[in-house]
């Protein structure tokens, strides 16, 4: 998804356009400008009105945003771990549950540092580390979703076996995200992309299915179950709903992207220009969970409320 809209009868598809899957899928401004050089005037004449304003915005905003959220997450997570040791009885779901949520947030924040450096100065670590970062980043999100879902269903526990199974499952579910991403570009413009394959590739479709299950279907099922039990007053409570409210828009945006790319939804320049921003900002919104979840747990514990109460 970039300067041109594939499949549009009025716009010539740009085979080298940017693939702005989300907040972390971008190429350099120089590469973007190169796509519109005089040598390509004939090929891209029809695409001239379709300008991508998201790319320069991304390169200005992404590094400071990632660094700020990462630093805030480290401070909030450290405060949460300190509170876990000082107030052992303030956690109705148990300290192990809160500690695992803290670990998910910390892992996501850790992966934000190389991502920010890659956006600012180019990705220089190679294909393997790029896929490892994508695996850990997506795995932390899925682990938190599964952990909160299990807590809402009353499946939480202190056993290490259950925690290991949950984390192994989350990392296995994150493998398609690592396989669909990769390194693209050369020199300073090299980037670690969240999607370096076609939108209809098996790896990306499996990644999309996993995200839909954890970020959309799981909270919808829990909300439906809560409504059937008649506990309307509790449906919006709990740190789990904060996590899903932050990440659900990105899950919806990924589905809309697929529909746009395959031509199910009508496309034109305005749609694609706006959708780049919608997709990127939805990912940025989801990334806020790494600093907000620890803060909400802290506030809940110290205000006498149930941290992440029953769903």
Coordinates of C-alpha atoms in Angstrom, one line a residue:
X1 CA 0.0 0.0 0.0
X2 CA 1.6 3.2 -1.1
X3 CA 1.4 5.9 -3.7
X4 CA -0.7 3.9 -6.1
X5 CA -3.9 1.9 -5.7
X6 CA -3.5 -1.6 -7.3
X7 CA -6.3 -2.6 -9.5
X8 CA -7.8 0.8 -10.1
X9 CA -8.7 1.4 -13.7
X10 CA -7.6 5.1 -13.4
X11 CA -4.3 4.6 -11.6
X12 CA -1.3 2.6 -12.7
X13 CA -0.1 0.2 -10.0
X14 CA 3.3 1.1 -8.6
X15 CA 5.4 -2.1 -8.2
X16 CA 7.9 -0.3 -6.0
X17 CA 5.5 1.7 -3.8
X18 CA 5.7 1.6 0.0
X19 CA 4.1 -1.2 1.8
X20 CA 2.8 0.7 4.8
X21 CA 1.2 -2.1 6.7
X22 CA 1.2 -0.3 10.0
X23 CA 3.1 2.2 12.2
X24 CA 6.3 0.2 11.7
X25 CA 6.1 -0.5 7.9
X26 CA 7.7 2.3 6.0
X27 CA 10.6 3.1 3.8
X28 CA 12.8 6.2 3.7
X29 CA 11.5 9.5 2.3
X30 CA 14.3 9.3 -0.3
X31 CA 13.1 5.9 -1.5
X32 CA 9.6 7.2 -1.7
X33 CA 10.8 10.2 -3.8
X34 CA 12.8 7.9 -6.0
X35 CA 9.6 6.2 -7.0
X36 CA 8.4 9.4 -8.6
X37 CA 11.5 10.3 -10.6
X38 CA 11.4 11.7 -14.1
X39 CA 12.4 8.3 -15.6
X40 CA 9.1 6.9 -14.3
X41 CA 6.9 9.8 -15.4
X42 CA 5.3 7.8 -18.1
X43 CA 4.6 4.8 -16.0
X44 CA 3.3 6.7 -13.0
X45 CA 1.6 9.6 -14.8
X46 CA -1.8 8.3 -13.8
X47 CA -0.7 7.9 -10.2
X48 CA 0.5 11.5 -9.9
X49 CA -2.5 12.8 -7.9
X50 CA -2.1 9.9 -5.4
X51 CA 0.5 11.2 -2.8
X52 CA 1.4 9.4 0.4
X53 CA 1.7 12.0 3.2
X54 CA 2.0 9.3 5.8
X55 CA 5.6 8.4 5.1
X56 CA 7.2 11.7 6.1
X57 CA 4.8 11.9 9.1
X58 CA 5.9 8.4 10.1
X59 CA 9.6 9.2 10.1
X60 CA 9.1 12.3 12.2
X61 CA 6.7 10.8 14.7
X62 CA 7.6 7.1 15.1
X63 CA 11.0 7.2 16.8
X64 CA 10.1 9.7 19.5
X65 CA 6.8 7.9 20.1
X66 CA 8.4 4.5 20.4
X67 CA 11.1 5.8 22.7
X68 CA 8.6 7.7 24.9
X69 CA 6.2 4.7 25.3
X70 CA 9.1 2.4 25.9
X71 CA 10.6 4.6 28.7
X72 CA 7.1 5.1 30.3
X73 CA 6.5 1.4 30.2
X74 CA 9.9 0.6 31.9
X75 CA 9.1 3.1 34.7
X76 CA 5.5 1.9 35.1
X77 CA 6.5 -1.8 35.0
X78 CA 9.3 -1.2 37.6
X79 CA 6.8 0.5 39.9
X80 CA 4.4 -2.3 39.5
X81 CA 7.0 -4.9 40.3
X82 CA 8.0 -2.9 43.4
X83 CA 4.4 -2.7 44.5
X84 CA 4.1 -6.5 44.0
X85 CA 6.8 -7.0 46.6
X86 CA 5.6 -4.3 49.0
X87 CA 1.9 -5.0 48.9
X88 CA 1.5 -8.8 48.4
X89 CA -2.2 -8.8 49.5
X90 CA -3.4 -6.0 47.1
X91 CA -3.7 -8.3 44.1
X92 CA -7.0 -10.3 44.1
X93 CA -5.9 -12.3 41.1
X94 CA -2.5 -13.1 42.6
X95 CA 0.9 -11.6 42.2
X96 CA 1.8 -14.2 39.5
X97 CA -1.0 -12.9 37.3
X98 CA 0.1 -9.3 37.7
X99 CA 3.7 -10.2 37.2
X100 CA 3.0 -11.9 33.9
X101 CA 1.1 -8.9 32.7
X102 CA 4.1 -6.8 33.6
X103 CA 6.4 -9.2 31.8
X104 CA 4.3 -8.8 28.6
X105 CA 4.4 -5.1 28.8
X106 CA 8.1 -5.0 29.4
X107 CA 8.9 -7.4 26.5
X108 CA 6.8 -5.2 24.2
X109 CA 8.7 -2.1 25.4
X110 CA 12.1 -3.8 24.9
X111 CA 11.3 -4.5 21.3
X112 CA 10.3 -0.9 20.7
X113 CA 13.9 0.2 21.2
X114 CA 15.5 -1.6 18.2
X115 CA 12.3 -0.7 16.2
X116 CA 12.8 3.0 16.9
X117 CA 16.5 2.8 16.0
X118 CA 15.7 1.0 12.8
X119 CA 13.2 3.6 11.7
X120 CA 15.5 6.5 12.6
X121 CA 18.9 5.2 11.2
X122 CA 18.0 2.1 9.2
X123 CA 17.9 -1.5 10.2
X124 CA 21.4 -2.9 10.3
X125 CA 21.0 -6.1 12.3
X126 CA 19.9 -8.3 9.4
X127 CA 17.0 -10.6 8.6
X128 CA 17.3 -12.9 11.6
X129 CA 17.2 -10.3 14.4
X130 CA 14.4 -8.5 12.5
X131 CA 12.2 -11.6 12.6
X132 CA 13.2 -12.3 16.2
X133 CA 12.0 -8.8 17.2
X134 CA 8.7 -9.3 15.3
X135 CA 8.2 -12.7 17.0
X136 CA 8.8 -11.3 20.5
X137 CA 6.8 -8.2 19.9
X138 CA 3.7 -10.0 18.5
X139 CA 4.2 -12.8 21.0
X140 CA 4.0 -10.4 24.0
X141 CA 0.7 -9.0 22.7
X142 CA -0.8 -12.4 22.1
X143 CA 0.4 -13.7 25.5
X144 CA -1.2 -10.7 27.2
X145 CA -4.5 -11.3 25.3
X146 CA -4.5 -15.0 26.2
X147 CA -3.6 -14.3 29.8
X148 CA -6.4 -11.8 30.2
X149 CA -8.8 -14.1 28.5
X150 CA -7.9 -17.0 30.8
X151 CA -8.3 -14.7 33.8
X152 CA -11.7 -13.6 32.6
X153 CA -12.7 -17.3 32.2
X154 CA -11.5 -18.1 35.7
X155 CA -8.6 -20.2 34.4
X156 CA -5.8 -18.3 36.2
X157 CA -3.6 -20.1 38.6
X158 CA -0.2 -20.0 40.2
X159 CA 1.2 -23.1 38.6
X160 CA 4.3 -22.6 36.5
X161 CA 3.0 -25.3 34.1
X162 CA 0.0 -23.2 33.1
X163 CA 2.2 -20.1 32.6
X164 CA 4.7 -22.0 30.4
X165 CA 1.9 -23.4 28.3
X166 CA 0.4 -20.0 27.8
X167 CA 3.6 -18.4 26.8
X168 CA 4.7 -21.2 24.5
X169 CA 1.3 -21.0 22.8
X170 CA 1.5 -17.3 22.3
X171 CA 5.0 -17.5 20.8
X172 CA 3.9 -20.3 18.5
X173 CA 0.9 -18.2 17.4
X174 CA 3.3 -15.3 16.7
X175 CA 5.4 -17.3 14.3
X176 CA 3.3 -16.3 11.2
X177 CA 4.0 -12.6 12.1
X178 CA 7.7 -13.3 12.0
X179 CA 7.5 -15.2 8.7
X180 CA 5.4 -12.5 7.0
X181 CA 7.9 -9.8 8.0
X182 CA 11.4 -9.2 7.0
X183 CA 14.1 -6.7 5.9
X184 CA 13.8 -4.6 2.8
X185 CA 15.8 -1.8 1.3
X186 CA 19.6 -1.1 1.2
X187 CA 21.9 1.1 3.2
X188 CA 20.4 3.7 5.5
X189 CA 17.0 3.1 4.0
X190 CA 16.9 -0.6 5.2
X191 CA 13.8 -1.3 7.3
X192 CA 12.5 -4.2 9.3
X193 CA 9.0 -4.5 7.9
X194 CA 6.0 -6.0 9.6
X195 CA 4.9 -7.4 6.2
X196 CA 7.4 -8.1 3.4
X197 CA 5.1 -10.6 1.7
X198 CA 1.9 -10.3 -0.3
X199 CA -1.2 -9.5 1.6
X200 CA -2.8 -12.8 0.4
X201 CA 0.2 -15.0 1.3
X202 CA -0.3 -17.9 3.6
X203 CA 1.9 -16.5 6.4
X204 CA 0.1 -13.1 6.4
X205 CA -3.4 -14.7 6.3
X206 CA -2.5 -17.0 9.2
X207 CA -1.1 -14.0 11.1
X208 CA -4.3 -12.1 10.3
X209 CA -6.5 -15.0 11.5
X210 CA -4.5 -15.2 14.8
X211 CA -4.9 -11.5 15.4
X212 CA -8.6 -11.6 14.7
X213 CA -9.1 -14.5 17.1
X214 CA -7.2 -12.8 20.0
X215 CA -7.9 -9.2 19.5
X216 CA -11.5 -9.3 18.2
X217 CA -13.3 -12.7 18.6
X218 CA -12.0 -13.4 22.1
X219 CA -13.2 -10.1 23.7
X220 CA -16.5 -10.4 21.7
X221 CA -17.1 -13.9 23.1
X222 CA -16.3 -12.7 26.6
X223 CA -18.5 -9.7 26.3
X224 CA -21.4 -12.0 25.0
X225 CA -20.9 -14.4 27.8
X226 CA -20.9 -11.6 30.4
X227 CA -24.1 -10.2 28.8
X228 CA -25.8 -13.6 29.0
X229 CA -24.8 -13.9 32.6
X230 CA -26.5 -10.6 33.3
X231 CA -23.4 -8.9 34.7
X232 CA -23.7 -5.7 32.8
X233 CA -22.1 -3.7 35.5
X234 CA -18.9 -5.8 35.2
X235 CA -18.6 -6.0 31.5
X236 CA -16.5 -2.9 31.1
X237 CA -14.4 -3.4 34.2
X238 CA -11.0 -4.9 34.4
X239 CA -7.6 -4.2 32.8
X240 CA -8.4 -6.7 30.1
X241 CA -11.0 -4.4 28.5
X242 CA -8.4 -1.6 28.4
X243 CA -6.0 -3.9 26.5
X244 CA -8.7 -4.9 24.0
X245 CA -10.1 -1.4 23.5
X246 CA -6.6 -0.3 22.6
X247 CA -5.9 -3.2 20.2
X248 CA -9.3 -3.9 18.6
X249 CA -9.1 -0.9 16.2
X250 CA -5.8 -2.3 14.7
X251 CA -7.4 -5.7 14.3
X252 CA -10.3 -4.1 12.4
X253 CA -7.8 -2.1 10.3
X254 CA -5.9 -5.3 9.3
X255 CA -9.1 -6.8 8.1
X256 CA -10.0 -3.7 6.1
X257 CA -6.5 -3.6 4.6
X258 CA -7.0 -7.2 3.3
X259 CA -10.4 -6.3 1.8
X260 CA -8.9 -3.2 0.1
X261 CA -5.9 -5.0 -1.3
X262 CA -8.0 -7.8 -2.8
X263 CA -10.5 -5.4 -4.3
X264 CA -13.5 -6.3 -2.2
X265 CA -13.9 -2.7 -1.0
X266 CA -13.9 0.2 -3.5
X267 CA -10.6 2.0 -3.7
X268 CA -9.3 5.3 -4.8
X269 CA -6.5 7.7 -3.9
X270 CA -8.4 9.3 -1.1
X271 CA -9.2 6.0 0.5
X272 CA -5.6 4.7 0.4
X273 CA -4.1 8.0 1.6
X274 CA -6.5 8.1 4.6
X275 CA -6.1 4.4 5.3
X276 CA -2.3 4.6 5.7
X277 CA -2.9 7.0 8.6
X278 CA -5.7 4.9 10.0
X279 CA -3.6 1.7 10.0
X280 CA -0.6 3.4 11.5
X281 CA -2.4 5.3 14.2
X282 CA -4.3 2.2 15.2
X283 CA -1.0 0.4 15.7
X284 CA 0.2 3.3 17.7
X285 CA -2.9 3.2 19.8
X286 CA -2.4 -0.5 20.6
X287 CA 1.2 0.2 21.6
X288 CA 0.0 2.4 24.4
X289 CA -1.0 -0.8 26.3
X290 CA 2.6 -1.4 27.4
X291 CA 2.5 1.8 29.6
X292 CA -1.2 2.0 30.4
X293 CA -1.8 -1.5 31.7
X294 CA 0.9 -1.4 34.5
X295 CA -0.4 2.1 35.5
X296 CA -4.0 0.8 35.7
X297 CA -2.9 -2.2 37.8
X298 CA -1.1 0.2 40.1
X299 CA -4.0 2.6 40.5
X300 CA -6.4 -0.3 41.0
X301 CA -4.3 -1.8 43.8
X302 CA -3.5 1.4 45.6
X303 CA -7.1 2.8 45.4
X304 CA -8.5 -0.4 46.9
X305 CA -10.1 -1.7 43.7
X306 CA -9.6 -5.1 42.3
X307 CA -6.7 -4.9 39.8
X308 CA -8.1 -6.4 36.6
X309 CA -11.3 -7.5 38.3
X310 CA -13.5 -10.2 37.0
X311 CA -14.8 -9.7 33.5

